[in-house]
């Protein structure tokens, strides 16, 4: 493939960045530093949560998603929108209209992911039925959560449900089906997710559980939004002829927190959304506190994927739209359970390999040196003012101390330390 | 320095006070311990075992004692976790160690505690587990977890 494959899904546009520290302050893994008035992302630490993208007041954080123009290299283009897309265009618009319009803006075929969400529910139940020794199992749906577990909770990698998320399964199925139907080289079929977050680019370019993703790219909802909106305005009423019976109400629910566990027979499941709450619950899992819970759905974005950083509609309105669509399509199961169970037996849904821990590096490879560094870090923290002003270019005093012992920064990057040193003769108590 | 000295030297120590009845901050100390161990490059599976024991021990102080101190001591080949509390002590250790035995109150059970699995779980995750207690005074736990020997 000719496209450059990025290990990460966001980058800083230096021309727009003024070094205001907004992004640095919100980064949950302390991956951002400001140097010479520009933000720098350390890709060793970034988990692609999109927090920086949300807060940047200068539009200087760019999501590295696929562009519509990139699709020309495919002979046959298939859009596989996240169910979130259905919620972005107001109360009146139905999924089938959105799907029909995608076909008018350059896709040869469209596919509703919601139905596959239902299949994954069945596969998840099969897995939980058969594997009872480890609890809770954690959903693999959100790529940021997977990355977060690898980085911050490496011992929980084995708790990640080894079943691919709906977007991957849908793409896998589609490629086989469509290339056969249209007699095409599978490589010439481009299957493109329409995504509420750039994080999907990471799971596409660098999947953690297989050699190669079944998807060929992910276009942001923002990128298609205007095009779809224009067509909707112009052509209302004309697009209603598509059948609706294949849309799954249960699957649409996956767009909000709790949607995944709602379809499970395991009612002792918990759903969490938002970065801080996800971290908190994973801490509890690591402490062995939540063993009585069967399944844990974690979504990094507030309220779930409808709160994704690349969505357009206000997430509260989008949530109400999801609920309305769920009511409309009902809670009836639309998948053939027997078929899904057979596919499950054939490992159709399974990871090729387990997600591996990728813990953040310790202060030093040598444990004794790391301990020395930890001690000097603690000494430094006591000396620093604790105001977390960010002027030094690190998000807070603790992180500056860590940067100093790691050799990435100097103590006198702190403006208080320069001043303090000058005055220190007289006033030490 | 001879070999046994190097082994018995405390390389790093941290202490955390724990307040009985403080369910709001319960779990904080074990969380801090976990972060510390990550920074010095302890294996993630060992961290998990320590996180579990530290959490269970911390919770027992919160639930049953007045106050306590948890301390983590890193040696060359092992980690020693001690939890000292001032509290009622345990009348019958054998009974307390039995899986399922609990004197947790109804309220605690509603919060999800009181399965009587804390002490057995600590023992399961520890390489050595020592408990000493004096009724009316308090309890002391000493939990050792071995680091893989080849790490110096
Ligand atoms: N530090 C302590 N001081 C006094 N009594 C204790 C202490 N630790 C444990 N116990 C007693 O031992 C019993 C068993 O403790 P254990 O931690 O195994 O279970 P639990 O705390 O009751 O329930 P769980 O830990 O599963 O929430 C407790 O119910 C309590 O009576
Ligand atoms: S919650 Fe959904 S939208 Fe947000 S990062 Fe995870 S997968 Fe993407
Ligand atoms: Mg207990």
Coordinates of C-alpha atoms and ligand atoms in Angstrom, one line a residue:
Chain A
X1 CA 0.0 0.0 0.0
X2 CA 1.2 3.4 -0.9
X3 CA -0.5 5.4 1.9
X4 CA 1.8 6.3 4.8
X5 CA 0.8 4.4 7.9
X6 CA 1.0 6.5 11.0
X7 CA 1.6 4.9 14.4
X8 CA -0.5 7.6 15.8
X9 CA -3.7 9.5 14.9
X10 CA -3.0 13.0 15.8
X11 CA -0.4 15.6 15.1
X12 CA 0.4 19.2 15.9
X13 CA 0.1 21.8 13.2
X14 CA 3.0 24.1 14.2
X15 CA 1.7 26.9 12.0
X16 CA -1.4 27.2 14.2
X17 CA 0.0 26.2 17.6
X18 CA 0.8 29.1 19.8
X19 CA 2.0 27.0 22.8
X20 CA -0.9 27.9 25.0
X21 CA -0.6 24.7 27.1
X22 CA -4.3 23.8 26.9
X23 CA -3.6 20.4 25.4
X24 CA -0.7 19.7 27.7
X25 CA -2.9 20.3 30.7
X26 CA -5.6 17.8 29.7
X27 CA -3.4 15.0 28.5
X28 CA -4.1 12.0 30.7
X29 CA -0.8 10.3 30.0
X30 CA 1.4 13.4 30.2
X31 CA 2.5 12.9 26.6
X32 CA 2.6 16.6 25.7
X33 CA 5.3 19.2 26.4
X34 CA 5.5 22.8 25.2
X35 CA 8.9 23.8 23.9
X36 CA 9.7 27.1 22.1
X37 CA 6.0 27.9 22.1
X38 CA 5.0 24.7 20.3
X39 CA 3.3 21.6 21.6
X40 CA 5.2 18.4 21.1
X41 CA 3.5 15.0 21.4
X42 CA 5.6 12.2 22.7
X43 CA 4.3 9.2 20.7
X44 CA 5.7 6.8 23.3
X45 CA 3.1 8.0 25.8
X46 CA 0.2 9.1 23.6
X47 CA -2.9 6.8 23.7
X48 CA -4.8 8.7 21.0
X49 CA -7.7 9.6 23.3
X50 CA -8.3 12.8 21.4
X51 CA -8.4 15.0 24.6
X52 CA -6.0 17.5 23.1
X53 CA -8.0 17.7 19.9
X54 CA -11.1 18.6 21.9
X55 CA -9.6 21.4 23.9
X56 CA -7.3 23.1 21.5
X57 CA -8.7 26.6 21.0
X58 CA -6.6 27.2 17.9
X59 CA -7.5 24.1 15.9
X60 CA -3.8 23.2 15.9
X61 CA -4.2 19.5 16.6
X62 CA -4.9 17.6 13.4
X63 CA -6.6 14.2 13.3
X64 CA -4.8 12.0 10.9
X65 CA -7.8 10.2 9.4
X66 CA -8.3 9.1 5.9
X67 CA -9.5 11.8 3.4
X68 CA -12.2 11.3 0.8
X69 CA -9.7 12.0 -1.9
X70 CA -7.5 9.0 -0.7
X71 CA -10.2 6.6 -1.8
X72 CA -9.4 6.9 -5.5
X73 CA -7.0 4.1 -5.3
X74 CA -9.8 1.6 -4.7
X75 CA -11.9 0.2 -7.5
X76 CA -14.8 -0.5 -5.2
X77 CA -15.4 1.6 -2.1
X78 CA -17.5 0.6 0.8
X79 CA -18.7 2.9 3.6
X80 CA -19.1 1.2 7.0
X81 CA -20.3 4.0 9.2
X82 CA -20.3 3.9 12.9
X83 CA -23.9 4.0 14.1
X84 CA -23.0 7.4 15.6
X85 CA -23.3 8.8 12.1
X86 CA -27.1 8.2 12.2
X87 CA -27.5 10.5 15.1
X88 CA -25.8 13.6 13.7
X89 CA -28.4 15.0 11.4
X90 CA -31.4 15.7 13.6
X91 CA -34.6 14.0 14.7
X92 CA -36.1 13.3 11.3
X93 CA -33.3 11.6 9.5
X94 CA -33.3 7.8 9.4
X95 CA -30.3 5.5 9.0
X96 CA -31.4 4.3 5.6
X97 CA -31.4 7.9 4.3
X98 CA -27.9 8.5 5.6
X99 CA -26.7 5.2 4.0
X100 CA -28.3 6.1 0.7
X101 CA -26.6 9.5 0.6
X102 CA -23.2 7.9 1.3
X103 CA -23.7 6.1 -1.9
X104 CA -24.2 9.4 -3.7
X105 CA -21.1 11.0 -2.4
X106 CA -18.7 8.5 -3.7
X107 CA -19.2 5.1 -2.2
X108 CA -20.2 2.1 -4.3
X109 CA -21.7 0.2 -1.4
X110 CA -22.7 0.9 2.2
X111 CA -23.2 -1.4 5.1
X112 CA -24.9 -1.0 8.5
X113 CA -22.6 -1.9 11.3
X114 CA -25.4 -2.0 13.8
X115 CA -26.4 -5.5 12.8
X116 CA -22.8 -6.8 13.4
X117 CA -22.9 -5.3 16.9
X118 CA -25.7 -7.8 17.6
X119 CA -23.5 -10.6 16.3
X120 CA -20.7 -9.5 18.6
X121 CA -23.1 -9.6 21.6
X122 CA -23.8 -13.3 20.8
X123 CA -20.1 -14.1 20.3
X124 CA -19.3 -12.3 23.6
X125 CA -21.9 -14.5 25.4
X126 CA -20.4 -17.6 23.9
X127 CA -17.0 -16.6 25.1
X128 CA -18.2 -15.8 28.6
X129 CA -20.1 -19.0 28.8
X130 CA -17.0 -21.0 27.9
X131 CA -14.4 -19.1 29.8
X132 CA -15.3 -18.5 33.4
X133 CA -12.0 -18.4 35.2
X134 CA -11.1 -14.7 34.7
X135 CA -13.4 -11.8 35.5
X136 CA -14.3 -9.2 34.5
X137 CA -13.6 -9.4 30.8
X138 CA -13.2 -6.0 29.3
X139 CA -14.6 -5.0 25.9
X140 CA -12.2 -4.6 23.1
X141 CA -14.4 -2.1 21.3
X142 CA -12.7 1.2 22.0
X143 CA -9.1 1.3 20.7
X144 CA -8.1 3.9 23.3
X145 CA -9.2 1.7 26.1
X146 CA -7.1 -1.2 24.7
X147 CA -4.1 1.1 24.5
X148 CA -4.7 2.5 28.0
X149 CA -4.7 -1.0 29.4
X150 CA -1.5 -1.9 27.6
X151 CA 0.2 1.2 28.9
X152 CA -1.2 1.8 32.3
X153 CA -2.7 -1.5 33.4
X154 CA -0.5 -4.1 31.6
X155 CA -1.5 -6.9 33.9
X156 CA -5.1 -6.5 32.7
X157 CA -4.3 -7.3 29.0
X158 CA -5.5 -10.8 29.7
X159 CA -8.9 -9.4 30.7
X160 CA -9.5 -7.9 27.3
X161 CA -12.2 -9.9 25.5
X162 CA -10.4 -11.6 22.6
X163 CA -13.1 -10.9 20.1
X164 CA -12.7 -8.3 17.4
X165 CA -15.0 -5.2 17.5
X166 CA -18.0 -4.9 15.1
X167 CA -16.2 -2.7 12.6
X168 CA -13.5 -5.3 12.0
X169 CA -15.9 -8.2 11.8
X170 CA -18.2 -6.3 9.4
X171 CA -15.2 -5.5 7.2
X172 CA -13.9 -9.0 7.2
X173 CA -17.2 -10.3 6.1
X174 CA -17.8 -7.6 3.5
X175 CA -14.4 -8.1 1.8
X176 CA -15.1 -11.7 1.1
X177 CA -18.7 -11.2 0.1
X178 CA -18.3 -8.2 -2.1
X179 CA -15.1 -9.3 -3.9
X180 CA -16.9 -12.6 -4.8
X181 CA -20.2 -10.9 -5.8
X182 CA -18.5 -8.4 -8.0
X183 CA -15.7 -10.6 -9.1
X184 CA -13.0 -8.2 -7.8
X185 CA -9.5 -8.6 -6.4
X186 CA -10.1 -8.3 -2.6
X187 CA -7.2 -5.8 -2.5
X188 CA -9.1 -3.5 -4.8
X189 CA -12.0 -3.3 -2.4
X190 CA -11.7 -0.3 0.0
X191 CA -13.6 -0.7 3.2
X192 CA -13.8 2.6 5.0
X193 CA -15.1 3.1 8.5
X194 CA -16.8 6.4 9.1
X195 CA -15.6 7.3 12.5
X196 CA -16.3 9.5 15.5
X197 CA -12.6 9.3 16.6
X198 CA -9.2 9.3 15.1
X199 CA -8.2 6.5 17.4
X200 CA -9.6 4.0 14.9
X201 CA -6.7 4.9 12.6
X202 CA -4.3 3.4 15.1
X203 CA -6.2 0.2 15.4
X204 CA -6.3 0.1 11.6
X205 CA -2.7 0.9 11.0
X206 CA -1.3 -0.9 14.0
X207 CA -3.7 -3.5 15.1
X208 CA -2.8 -5.2 18.4
X209 CA -4.5 -8.5 17.9
X210 CA -3.9 -9.4 14.2
X211 CA -1.3 -8.8 11.5
X212 CA -3.5 -6.6 9.3
X213 CA -6.8 -4.8 9.9
X214 CA -9.8 -5.7 7.7
X215 CA -10.4 -2.0 7.3
X216 CA -8.6 0.2 4.8
X217 CA -9.1 3.5 6.5
X218 CA -11.4 5.7 8.6
X219 CA -12.9 8.9 7.5
X220 CA -14.1 11.3 10.2
X221 CA -17.7 12.1 10.6
X222 CA -16.7 15.7 10.4
X223 CA -15.4 15.1 6.9
X224 CA -18.6 13.7 5.5
X225 CA -20.9 15.8 7.6
X226 CA -21.4 18.8 5.3
X227 CA -21.7 16.7 2.2
X228 CA -24.4 14.5 3.7
X229 CA -26.2 17.5 5.2
X230 CA -26.4 19.3 1.9
X231 CA -27.9 16.3 0.2
X232 CA -30.3 15.8 3.0
X233 CA -31.6 19.3 2.6
X234 CA -32.0 19.0 -1.1
X235 CA -33.4 15.6 -1.4
X236 CA -35.7 14.9 1.5
X237 CA -38.4 12.5 0.7
X238 CA -36.7 11.0 -2.3
X239 CA -34.5 8.6 -0.4
X240 CA -37.1 6.8 1.5
X241 CA -37.5 3.8 -0.7
X242 CA -34.6 1.8 0.9
X243 CA -35.8 -1.0 3.1
X244 CA -35.3 -0.6 6.8
X245 CA -35.7 -4.1 8.1
X246 CA -32.0 -4.8 8.3
X247 CA -31.2 -2.0 10.7
X248 CA -30.7 -3.2 14.2
X249 CA -32.1 -1.2 17.1
X250 CA -29.9 -3.1 19.6
X251 CA -26.8 -2.3 17.4
X252 CA -27.6 1.4 17.2
X253 CA -27.5 1.5 21.0
X254 CA -23.8 0.7 20.9
X255 CA -23.3 4.4 20.0
X256 CA -24.0 5.3 23.7
X257 CA -22.5 4.0 26.9
X258 CA -24.3 0.9 28.0
X259 CA -25.3 -0.1 24.5
X260 CA -23.0 -3.0 24.4
X261 CA -24.0 -4.5 27.7
X262 CA -27.7 -3.9 27.1
X263 CA -27.8 -6.7 24.6
X264 CA -26.0 -9.2 26.8
X265 CA -27.7 -11.9 28.9
X266 CA -25.0 -11.4 31.5
X267 CA -26.8 -8.7 33.5
X268 CA -24.0 -8.5 36.0
X269 CA -22.1 -6.2 33.6
X270 CA -21.0 -2.6 34.1
X271 CA -20.5 0.2 31.6
X272 CA -18.3 3.2 32.1
X273 CA -17.5 6.1 29.9
X274 CA -15.1 9.0 30.0
X275 CA -11.4 8.9 30.6
X276 CA -11.2 9.5 34.3
X277 CA -13.9 7.1 35.2
X278 CA -12.4 4.5 32.9
X279 CA -9.0 4.9 34.7
X280 CA -10.7 4.7 38.0
X281 CA -12.6 1.5 37.3
X282 CA -9.5 -0.2 35.8
X283 CA -7.7 0.6 39.0
X284 CA -10.4 -1.2 40.9
X285 CA -10.2 -4.2 38.5
X286 CA -6.5 -4.3 39.0
X287 CA -7.0 -4.3 42.8
X288 CA -9.1 -7.4 42.4
X289 CA -12.1 -5.5 43.6
X290 CA -14.5 -6.2 40.7
X291 CA -14.2 -10.0 40.3
X292 CA -17.9 -10.4 40.8
X293 CA -18.6 -8.4 37.6
X294 CA -18.7 -10.5 34.4
X295 CA -18.2 -7.9 31.8
X296 CA -17.0 -4.4 31.6
X297 CA -17.7 -2.0 28.8
X298 CA -15.4 1.0 28.8
X299 CA -15.6 3.8 26.4
X300 CA -13.1 6.7 26.6
X301 CA -15.4 9.4 25.3
X302 CA -18.0 11.0 27.6
X303 CA -21.3 9.1 27.2
X304 CA -19.7 6.8 24.6
X305 CA -18.9 7.1 21.0
X306 CA -21.5 9.9 20.4
X307 CA -19.1 12.0 22.5
X308 CA -16.3 11.2 20.1
X309 CA -13.9 14.1 19.3
X310 CA -14.7 14.0 15.5
X311 CA -18.5 14.2 15.9
X312 CA -20.5 17.3 15.0
X313 CA -23.8 17.1 16.8
X314 CA -23.8 18.0 20.5
X315 CA -23.6 14.8 22.3
X316 CA -26.7 15.2 24.4
X317 CA -28.8 15.7 21.3
X318 CA -27.0 12.8 19.7
X319 CA -27.8 10.7 22.7
X320 CA -31.5 11.6 22.5
X321 CA -31.4 10.6 18.8
X322 CA -29.9 7.2 19.6
X323 CA -32.7 6.6 22.2
X324 CA -35.3 7.6 19.7
X325 CA -33.9 5.3 17.0
X326 CA -33.7 2.5 19.5
X327 CA -37.4 3.0 20.2
X328 CA -38.2 3.1 16.6
X329 CA -36.3 0.0 15.6
X330 CA -37.1 -1.9 18.8
X331 CA -35.2 -4.4 20.8
X332 CA -35.9 -7.3 18.6
X333 CA -32.9 -9.5 17.9
X334 CA -32.2 -9.6 14.2
X335 CA -29.3 -11.9 13.9
X336 CA -29.4 -15.6 13.4
X337 CA -28.0 -16.9 16.7
X338 CA -27.3 -20.4 15.4
X339 CA -25.2 -19.0 12.5
X340 CA -23.3 -16.7 14.8
X341 CA -22.6 -19.5 17.2
X342 CA -21.3 -21.6 14.3
X343 CA -19.0 -18.8 13.2
X344 CA -17.9 -18.4 16.8
X345 CA -16.8 -22.0 16.8
X346 CA -14.9 -21.4 13.6
X347 CA -13.0 -18.5 15.4
X348 CA -14.5 -16.1 12.9
X349 CA -14.6 -13.4 15.6
X350 CA -11.5 -14.2 17.6
X351 CA -8.3 -12.3 18.0
X352 CA -5.4 -13.8 16.1
X353 CA -3.3 -13.2 19.2
X354 CA -3.7 -11.7 22.6
X355 CA -3.1 -8.0 23.2
X356 CA 0.4 -7.7 24.7
X357 CA 1.3 -5.4 27.6
X358 CA 3.3 -2.3 26.6
X359 CA 3.9 -0.6 29.9
X360 CA 5.4 2.8 30.0
X361 CA 9.1 2.6 30.5
X362 CA 10.3 2.8 34.1
X363 CA 12.6 5.7 35.2
X364 CA 15.5 3.5 34.3
X365 CA 16.1 0.0 32.9
X366 CA 18.3 -0.8 35.9
X367 CA 16.2 -1.2 38.9
X368 CA 18.8 0.3 41.3
X369 CA 19.3 3.3 39.1
X370 CA 15.5 3.7 38.8
X371 CA 15.2 3.7 42.6
X372 CA 17.9 6.4 42.8
X373 CA 16.0 8.4 40.2
X374 CA 12.8 7.9 42.0
X375 CA 14.4 9.3 45.2
X376 CA 15.8 12.3 43.5
X377 CA 12.5 12.8 41.8
X378 CA 10.8 12.9 45.2
X379 CA 13.4 15.3 46.4
X380 CA 12.8 17.6 43.5
X381 CA 9.0 17.5 44.0
X382 CA 9.5 18.9 47.5
X383 CA 11.6 21.7 46.2
X384 CA 9.3 22.7 43.3
X385 CA 6.5 25.1 44.2
X386 CA 3.6 22.7 43.4
X387 CA 1.7 25.4 41.5
X388 CA 1.5 23.3 38.3
X389 CA 1.7 26.5 36.3
X390 CA 3.0 24.8 33.1
X391 CA 5.4 27.6 32.3
X392 CA 8.4 25.2 32.3
X393 CA 6.8 23.3 29.4
X394 CA 5.7 20.3 31.5
X395 CA 2.1 19.8 32.6
X396 CA 2.8 20.0 36.3
X397 CA 5.6 20.1 38.9
X398 CA 5.7 16.3 39.4
X399 CA 6.1 15.7 35.7
X400 CA 8.9 18.3 35.4
X401 CA 10.7 16.5 38.3
X402 CA 10.3 13.3 36.3
X403 CA 11.6 14.9 33.2
X404 CA 14.6 16.2 35.0
X405 CA 15.6 12.7 36.4
X406 CA 15.0 11.2 33.0
X407 CA 17.3 13.8 31.5
X408 CA 14.6 15.5 29.3
X409 CA 14.5 18.8 31.2
X410 CA 16.5 21.0 33.5
X411 CA 15.4 22.0 37.0
X412 CA 15.8 25.7 36.1
X413 CA 13.2 25.4 33.4
X414 CA 11.0 26.2 36.4
X415 CA 10.8 30.0 36.7
X416 CA 10.4 29.7 40.5
X417 CA 13.6 27.7 40.8
X418 CA 15.6 30.4 39.1
X419 CA 14.2 33.0 41.4
X420 CA 14.4 30.7 44.4
X421 CA 18.1 30.0 43.8
X422 CA 18.9 33.7 43.7
X423 CA 17.1 34.3 47.0
X424 CA 18.0 31.1 48.8
X425 CA 20.8 32.5 50.9
X426 CA 18.6 34.4 53.4
X427 CA 15.3 32.8 53.9
X428 CA 15.5 29.0 54.2
X429 CA 13.6 28.0 57.3
Chain B
X1 CA 29.5 -5.3 51.4
X2 CA 29.0 -9.0 51.5
X3 CA 26.2 -10.8 49.8
X4 CA 23.7 -11.1 52.6
X5 CA 24.1 -7.4 53.4
X6 CA 23.2 -6.4 49.9
X7 CA 20.2 -8.6 50.1
X8 CA 18.9 -7.2 53.3
X9 CA 19.5 -3.5 52.5
X10 CA 16.2 -1.6 52.0
X11 CA 16.6 0.1 48.7
X12 CA 13.4 2.0 48.8
X13 CA 10.7 2.6 51.4
X14 CA 7.4 4.5 51.3
X15 CA 4.8 4.8 54.1
X16 CA 1.2 5.6 53.9
X17 CA -1.2 6.4 56.8
X18 CA -4.6 4.8 56.6
X19 CA -7.6 6.1 58.5
X20 CA -10.2 3.7 59.8
X21 CA -13.7 4.3 58.5
X22 CA -12.5 6.5 55.7
X23 CA -14.2 4.8 52.8
X24 CA -13.8 7.9 50.6
X25 CA -10.1 7.7 50.3
X26 CA -9.9 3.9 50.7
X27 CA -7.7 2.4 48.0
X28 CA -5.5 5.5 47.5
X29 CA -2.5 4.0 49.2
X30 CA -2.5 0.8 47.1
X31 CA -2.9 3.0 44.0
X32 CA 0.2 5.0 44.9
X33 CA 2.2 1.9 45.6
X34 CA 1.3 0.6 42.2
X35 CA 2.5 3.8 40.5
X36 CA 5.8 3.7 42.5
X37 CA 6.5 0.1 41.5
X38 CA 5.8 0.9 37.9
X39 CA 8.3 3.7 37.9
X40 CA 11.1 1.4 39.2
X41 CA 10.3 -1.2 36.6
X42 CA 8.8 -4.0 38.7
X43 CA 7.2 -6.7 36.5
X44 CA 3.5 -6.1 35.9
X45 CA 2.3 -9.4 37.2
X46 CA 4.1 -8.8 40.5
X47 CA 2.6 -5.3 40.6
X48 CA -0.8 -6.9 40.2
X49 CA -0.2 -9.3 43.1
X50 CA 1.0 -6.4 45.3
X51 CA -1.9 -4.2 44.3
X52 CA -4.3 -6.9 45.3
X53 CA -2.7 -7.6 48.7
X54 CA -2.2 -3.9 49.4
X55 CA -5.8 -3.1 48.5
X56 CA -7.3 -5.9 50.7
X57 CA -5.0 -5.0 53.6
X58 CA -5.9 -1.3 53.3
X59 CA -9.6 -2.1 53.2
X60 CA -9.4 -4.2 56.3
X61 CA -7.8 -1.3 58.2
X62 CA -10.5 1.0 56.9
X63 CA -13.3 -1.4 57.8
X64 CA -12.1 -2.8 61.2
X65 CA -9.4 -0.7 62.7
X66 CA -9.0 2.9 64.0
X67 CA -5.9 3.7 62.0
X68 CA -2.9 2.2 60.5
X69 CA 0.3 2.6 58.4
X70 CA 1.1 0.7 55.3
X71 CA 4.7 0.5 54.3
X72 CA 6.3 -0.8 51.2
X73 CA 10.0 -1.8 51.3
X74 CA 11.9 -2.8 48.2
X75 CA 14.9 -5.1 48.7
X76 CA 17.1 -6.5 46.1
X77 CA 15.2 -9.8 45.8
X78 CA 11.9 -9.1 47.3
X79 CA 9.3 -6.6 48.3
X80 CA 8.0 -6.5 51.8
X81 CA 4.6 -5.0 52.5
X82 CA 3.7 -4.3 56.1
X83 CA 0.4 -3.1 57.5
X84 CA 0.3 -2.1 61.2
X85 CA -3.0 -1.0 62.7
X86 CA -4.3 0.1 66.0
X87 CA -7.6 -1.5 66.5
X88 CA -9.6 -4.4 67.9
X89 CA -7.2 -7.1 66.8
X90 CA -8.3 -10.5 65.7
X91 CA -9.6 -13.0 68.2
X92 CA -9.2 -16.1 66.2
X93 CA -6.8 -15.9 63.4
X94 CA -7.5 -19.4 62.0
X95 CA -11.2 -18.5 61.7
X96 CA -10.4 -15.1 60.2
X97 CA -8.2 -16.8 57.6
X98 CA -11.0 -19.1 56.4
X99 CA -12.5 -18.1 53.1
X100 CA -16.0 -16.8 53.6
X101 CA -15.5 -15.8 57.3
X102 CA -16.5 -12.2 57.8
X103 CA -17.7 -9.9 60.6
X104 CA -18.5 -7.1 58.1
X105 CA -21.6 -5.1 58.9
X106 CA -24.7 -5.1 56.7
X107 CA -23.7 -1.6 55.4
X108 CA -20.3 -2.8 54.4
X109 CA -21.8 -5.8 52.6
X110 CA -24.0 -3.5 50.7
X111 CA -20.9 -1.6 49.5
X112 CA -19.6 -4.9 48.1
X113 CA -17.3 -5.9 51.0
X114 CA -17.5 -8.7 53.4
X115 CA -17.1 -11.7 51.2
X116 CA -14.6 -13.0 53.7
X117 CA -12.0 -13.3 50.9
X118 CA -9.6 -10.6 51.8
X119 CA -7.1 -12.5 54.1
X120 CA -7.3 -15.7 52.0
X121 CA -6.6 -13.6 48.9
X122 CA -3.6 -11.9 50.4
X123 CA -2.2 -15.2 51.4
X124 CA -2.8 -16.6 48.0
X125 CA -0.9 -13.7 46.3
X126 CA 2.0 -13.5 48.8
X127 CA 5.1 -15.6 48.8
X128 CA 5.2 -15.4 52.6
X129 CA 2.4 -14.2 54.7
X130 CA 2.6 -13.5 58.5
X131 CA -0.1 -12.1 60.7
X132 CA 0.4 -11.1 64.3
X133 CA -2.4 -9.6 66.4
X134 CA -3.2 -8.7 69.9
X135 CA -6.8 -8.4 70.9
X136 CA -7.7 -4.8 71.9
X137 CA -4.4 -3.4 70.5
X138 CA -4.0 -4.1 66.8
X139 CA -2.8 -6.3 64.0
X140 CA 0.3 -6.5 61.9
X141 CA 0.6 -8.1 58.5
X142 CA 3.9 -8.9 56.9
X143 CA 3.7 -9.9 53.3
X144 CA 6.6 -10.8 51.1
X145 CA 6.7 -11.1 47.4
X146 CA 9.8 -12.3 45.7
X147 CA 11.2 -10.5 42.7
X148 CA 12.7 -12.8 40.1
X149 CA 16.2 -13.2 41.4
X150 CA 18.1 -12.4 38.2
X151 CA 17.3 -8.7 38.3
X152 CA 20.5 -7.0 39.6
Ligands
LIG1 N1 -7.1 -5.4 60.6 C1 -8.1 -6.1 61.2 N2 -8.5 -5.8 62.4 C2 -9.5 -6.5 63.0 N3 -10.1 -7.5 62.4 C3 -9.8 -7.9 61.2 C4 -8.7 -7.2 60.5 N4 -8.6 -7.8 59.3 C5 -9.5 -8.8 59.2 N5 -10.2 -8.8 60.4 C6 -11.3 -9.8 60.7 O1 -11.1 -10.9 59.8 C7 -12.3 -11.1 59.1 C8 -11.9 -11.7 57.7 O2 -11.2 -10.7 57.0 P1 -11.2 -10.8 55.4 O3 -10.4 -9.6 54.9 O4 -10.7 -12.1 55.0 O5 -12.7 -10.7 55.0 P2 -13.7 -9.4 55.0 O6 -12.9 -8.2 55.2 O7 -14.7 -9.7 56.1 O8 -14.4 -9.5 53.6 P3 -13.7 -9.0 52.2 O9 -12.2 -8.8 52.5 O10 -13.9 -10.2 51.3 O11 -14.4 -7.8 51.8 C9 -13.0 -9.8 59.0 O12 -14.4 -9.9 58.8 C10 -12.7 -9.2 60.4 O13 -13.5 -9.8 61.4
LIG2 S1 -15.3 5.9 22.9 FE1 -15.8 5.5 20.8 S2 -15.4 7.4 19.8 FE2 -14.4 7.5 21.7 S3 -12.3 6.9 21.4 FE3 -13.4 5.1 22.0 S4 -14.1 4.1 20.1 FE4 -13.5 6.3 19.6
LIG3 MG1 -11.2 -7.8 54.0

